[in-house]
Amino acid sequence: MPFTLNKTGICLLWQSSRQNQNQGHSLMELLVAGISSGVILLLGVNVFVNVLRITENLEAKTTQSNTLNRALSYIQEEIKQADYVMAVTGSEDKKCDSASIDSQHCLKIIVSTEEFIYYAFDDISIGQHTWQKPGVLRRKTIKKDGTDSGWRVLVDGLISVKEKQPTVTCNQDSIQWDISNWNTDVYGGTRENKGGFRFCLNNKGKSQLVRIFLYGHIMGTKERLYVSGIALTRGRFPGN
């Protein structure tokens, strides 16, 4: 018996074809949507990672900046209470012992001859340390009776001898330092003039005016932070 299609059969075939086409379009749409979602997700992850890195970098800068400023304020307050300050080498003053620190000159603060305070830079980039590398500023006190506190860390995370070194001048940042032939030597660095601690004194010997420089290292970057401040001794200066 020959096969024939009536109107009803033709309609059913047409509807079936349309359904298959619709199913094909739906699958393609799902594939496109899936790919688009993957691209958007990947872009979202990249944006999130970049934002996270920027946030971490800003937090690191803020933390280090606050740390440096607190250390600077601490040193300034000690200088204000002193009679005078000096820059001393290990050969001039054995308390500035090069075996424990790397500064060629220590900052020596004399407080009414009852107490002597020393500040110096120390490179800790090599070996295991509890402090944040690569450099620290150390402080120690010597009482009149000879009691020695030993070198203790005031601030860590300073640049060391391996980082790009700053060019330090006493009159930088528009500070009028070269008044009346003031001393313009910069102290506090290593023998190679490196490290994150520097200071200037208005005289080569006993001085009343000090400018302090601290250079901090940001972990995981090549960036450095810089703070500077001036302090004047308010004690009894010799000869006054």
Coordinates of C-alpha atoms in Angstrom, one line a residue:
M1 CA 0.0 0.0 0.0
P2 CA 1.6 3.2 -1.0
F3 CA 2.7 5.7 1.8
T4 CA 0.8 8.9 1.7
L5 CA 0.7 12.0 3.9
N6 CA -2.4 13.8 4.7
K7 CA -2.6 17.3 6.0
T8 CA -2.4 16.1 9.6
G9 CA 0.8 14.2 9.0
I10 CA 2.4 17.1 7.3
C11 CA 1.6 19.4 10.2
L12 CA 3.1 16.8 12.7
L13 CA 6.3 16.6 10.7
W14 CA 6.6 20.4 10.5
Q15 CA 6.0 20.8 14.3
S16 CA 8.6 18.1 15.0
S17 CA 11.1 19.9 12.8
R18 CA 10.5 23.1 14.6
Q19 CA 10.9 21.4 18.0
N20 CA 14.3 20.0 16.9
Q21 CA 15.4 23.4 15.7
N22 CA 14.3 25.0 19.0
Q23 CA 16.2 22.4 20.9
G24 CA 19.3 23.1 18.8
H25 CA 19.1 26.8 19.5
S26 CA 18.6 26.3 23.2
L27 CA 21.8 24.2 23.4
M28 CA 23.8 26.8 21.5
E29 CA 22.4 29.5 23.8
L30 CA 23.5 27.4 26.8
L31 CA 27.0 27.0 25.4
V32 CA 27.3 30.7 24.7
A33 CA 26.0 31.6 28.1
G34 CA 28.4 29.1 29.7
I35 CA 31.4 30.5 27.9
S36 CA 30.3 34.1 28.7
S37 CA 29.9 33.2 32.3
G38 CA 33.4 31.7 32.4
V39 CA 34.9 34.8 30.8
I40 CA 33.1 37.0 33.2
L41 CA 34.1 34.9 36.2
L42 CA 37.8 34.9 35.0
L43 CA 37.7 38.7 34.6
G44 CA 36.1 39.0 38.0
V45 CA 38.8 36.9 39.6
N46 CA 41.6 39.0 38.0
V47 CA 39.9 42.2 39.1
F48 CA 39.6 40.8 42.6
V49 CA 43.3 39.8 42.7
N50 CA 44.4 43.2 41.5
V51 CA 42.2 45.0 44.0
L52 CA 43.6 42.7 46.8
R53 CA 47.2 43.4 45.8
I54 CA 46.5 47.2 45.7
T55 CA 44.8 47.0 49.1
E56 CA 47.7 44.9 50.6
N57 CA 50.2 47.4 49.2
L58 CA 48.4 50.4 50.6
E59 CA 48.0 48.6 54.0
A60 CA 51.7 47.8 54.0
K61 CA 52.6 51.4 53.2
T62 CA 50.3 52.8 55.9
T63 CA 51.6 50.4 58.5
Q64 CA 55.2 51.1 57.7
S65 CA 54.7 54.8 57.5
N66 CA 53.0 54.8 61.0
T67 CA 55.9 52.7 62.3
L68 CA 58.5 55.0 61.0
N69 CA 56.8 58.1 62.3
R70 CA 56.4 56.7 65.8
A71 CA 60.1 55.8 65.9
L72 CA 61.0 59.3 64.6
S73 CA 58.8 60.9 67.3
Y74 CA 60.4 58.7 70.0
I75 CA 64.0 59.8 68.9
Q76 CA 62.9 63.5 68.7
E77 CA 61.5 63.4 72.3
E78 CA 64.8 61.9 73.6
I79 CA 66.8 64.6 71.8
K80 CA 64.6 67.3 73.3
Q81 CA 65.5 66.1 76.8
A82 CA 69.2 66.0 76.1
D83 CA 72.0 68.4 76.8
Y84 CA 73.7 67.8 73.5
V85 CA 74.3 65.2 70.8
M86 CA 77.3 63.9 68.9
A87 CA 78.3 61.6 66.0
V88 CA 80.8 59.0 67.3
T89 CA 82.7 56.1 65.7
G90 CA 83.7 52.9 67.4
S91 CA 87.3 54.1 67.7
E92 CA 86.2 57.3 69.4
D93 CA 83.6 55.6 71.7
K94 CA 83.8 51.8 72.3
K95 CA 80.1 51.8 73.1
C96 CA 79.5 52.3 69.4
D97 CA 80.8 48.8 68.7
S98 CA 81.0 47.8 65.1
A99 CA 80.7 44.1 66.0
S100 CA 77.0 44.6 66.8
I101 CA 76.0 47.4 64.4
D102 CA 76.8 48.5 60.8
S103 CA 76.7 52.3 61.1
Q104 CA 80.1 53.9 60.8
H105 CA 78.9 56.7 63.2
C106 CA 76.4 56.2 66.0
L107 CA 74.1 59.0 67.1
K108 CA 75.1 59.7 70.8
I109 CA 72.6 61.5 73.0
I110 CA 73.9 62.9 76.3
V111 CA 71.2 63.4 78.9
S112 CA 72.6 65.5 81.9
T113 CA 75.7 63.2 82.1
E114 CA 73.4 60.7 83.9
E115 CA 72.6 58.7 80.8
F116 CA 74.0 58.1 77.3
I117 CA 71.8 56.9 74.5
Y118 CA 73.1 55.5 71.2
Y119 CA 71.4 54.9 67.9
A120 CA 72.8 52.9 65.0
F121 CA 71.7 51.0 61.9
D122 CA 72.1 47.2 61.7
D123 CA 71.7 45.1 58.5
I124 CA 69.9 41.8 59.2
S125 CA 69.3 40.7 55.6
I126 CA 71.3 37.6 56.1
G127 CA 70.3 34.8 58.5
Q128 CA 67.3 34.1 60.7
H129 CA 65.8 37.0 62.6
T130 CA 62.5 37.7 64.5
W131 CA 62.5 41.2 63.2
Q132 CA 61.3 42.3 59.8
K133 CA 64.1 42.4 57.3
P134 CA 66.3 43.7 55.8
G135 CA 67.4 46.4 58.3
V136 CA 66.7 47.7 61.8
L137 CA 67.5 50.7 63.9
R138 CA 69.1 49.7 67.2
R139 CA 69.2 51.7 70.5
K140 CA 71.0 51.2 73.7
T141 CA 71.5 53.2 76.9
I142 CA 74.5 53.5 79.2
K143 CA 73.8 54.6 82.8
K144 CA 76.2 56.7 84.8
D145 CA 77.1 53.6 86.8
G146 CA 78.0 51.8 83.6
T147 CA 74.9 49.7 83.3
D148 CA 74.6 48.7 79.6
S149 CA 71.2 47.8 78.2
G150 CA 72.6 46.2 75.1
W151 CA 71.5 46.9 71.6
R152 CA 67.7 46.7 71.2
V153 CA 65.6 47.2 68.2
L154 CA 63.6 50.4 68.0
V155 CA 62.2 50.0 64.5
D156 CA 62.5 47.2 61.9
G157 CA 61.8 47.0 58.1
L158 CA 64.4 49.6 57.1
I159 CA 66.2 49.4 53.8
S160 CA 69.5 47.5 54.0
V161 CA 72.8 47.7 52.0
K162 CA 71.3 45.8 49.0
E163 CA 68.5 48.1 48.0
K164 CA 68.8 51.2 45.9
Q165 CA 70.2 53.8 48.2
P166 CA 68.8 57.3 48.6
T167 CA 70.8 60.4 48.1
V168 CA 70.7 62.2 51.4
T169 CA 71.5 65.8 52.0
C170 CA 71.0 67.8 55.2
N171 CA 69.1 70.6 53.3
Q172 CA 66.9 68.4 51.2
D173 CA 63.1 69.1 51.0
S174 CA 63.8 72.8 51.1
I175 CA 65.2 72.7 54.6
Q176 CA 67.5 75.7 55.3
W177 CA 70.4 73.7 56.8
D178 CA 73.4 75.5 55.4
I179 CA 73.0 78.6 57.6
S180 CA 76.1 80.3 59.0
N181 CA 78.4 77.5 57.7
W182 CA 76.6 74.7 59.5
N183 CA 78.1 71.2 59.3
T184 CA 76.6 69.4 56.2
D185 CA 78.1 66.0 56.8
V186 CA 75.6 63.1 56.8
Y187 CA 76.1 60.3 59.4
G188 CA 74.5 57.0 60.3
G189 CA 75.1 55.0 57.2
T190 CA 77.6 52.1 56.7
R191 CA 81.1 52.6 55.6
E192 CA 79.7 52.4 52.0
N193 CA 77.1 55.0 53.0
K194 CA 74.2 52.6 52.8
G195 CA 71.3 51.6 55.1
G196 CA 68.0 53.1 56.3
F197 CA 69.3 55.5 59.0
R198 CA 70.9 58.9 58.5
F199 CA 71.4 62.0 60.6
C200 CA 72.8 65.5 60.4
L201 CA 74.3 67.7 63.2
N202 CA 74.7 71.4 62.9
N203 CA 78.2 71.1 64.4
K204 CA 81.0 68.6 63.9
G205 CA 81.4 68.1 67.6
K206 CA 78.8 68.7 70.3
S207 CA 75.6 69.8 68.7
Q208 CA 72.1 71.0 69.7
L209 CA 70.3 70.6 66.4
V210 CA 69.7 67.2 64.7
R211 CA 68.0 66.1 61.6
I212 CA 66.9 62.4 61.5
F213 CA 66.2 60.4 58.3
L214 CA 64.5 56.9 58.3
Y215 CA 64.0 54.9 55.1
G216 CA 61.6 52.0 55.3
H217 CA 61.4 48.9 53.0
I218 CA 58.0 47.7 51.7
M219 CA 58.1 43.8 51.7
G220 CA 57.6 42.3 48.2
T221 CA 58.3 45.5 46.4
K222 CA 61.2 47.7 45.4
E223 CA 59.5 50.7 47.0
R224 CA 60.8 52.6 50.0
L225 CA 59.2 55.1 52.4
Y226 CA 61.0 58.1 53.9
V227 CA 60.4 60.2 57.0
S228 CA 62.5 63.0 58.3
G229 CA 62.4 65.3 61.3
I230 CA 64.4 67.9 63.2
A231 CA 64.9 68.1 67.0
L232 CA 66.6 70.6 69.2
T233 CA 68.2 69.7 72.6
R234 CA 66.7 71.7 75.5
G235 CA 69.0 70.7 78.3
R236 CA 72.1 72.6 79.4
F237 CA 74.5 72.8 76.5
P238 CA 78.2 72.9 77.6
G239 CA 79.4 76.5 77.8
N240 CA 75.9 78.0 78.2

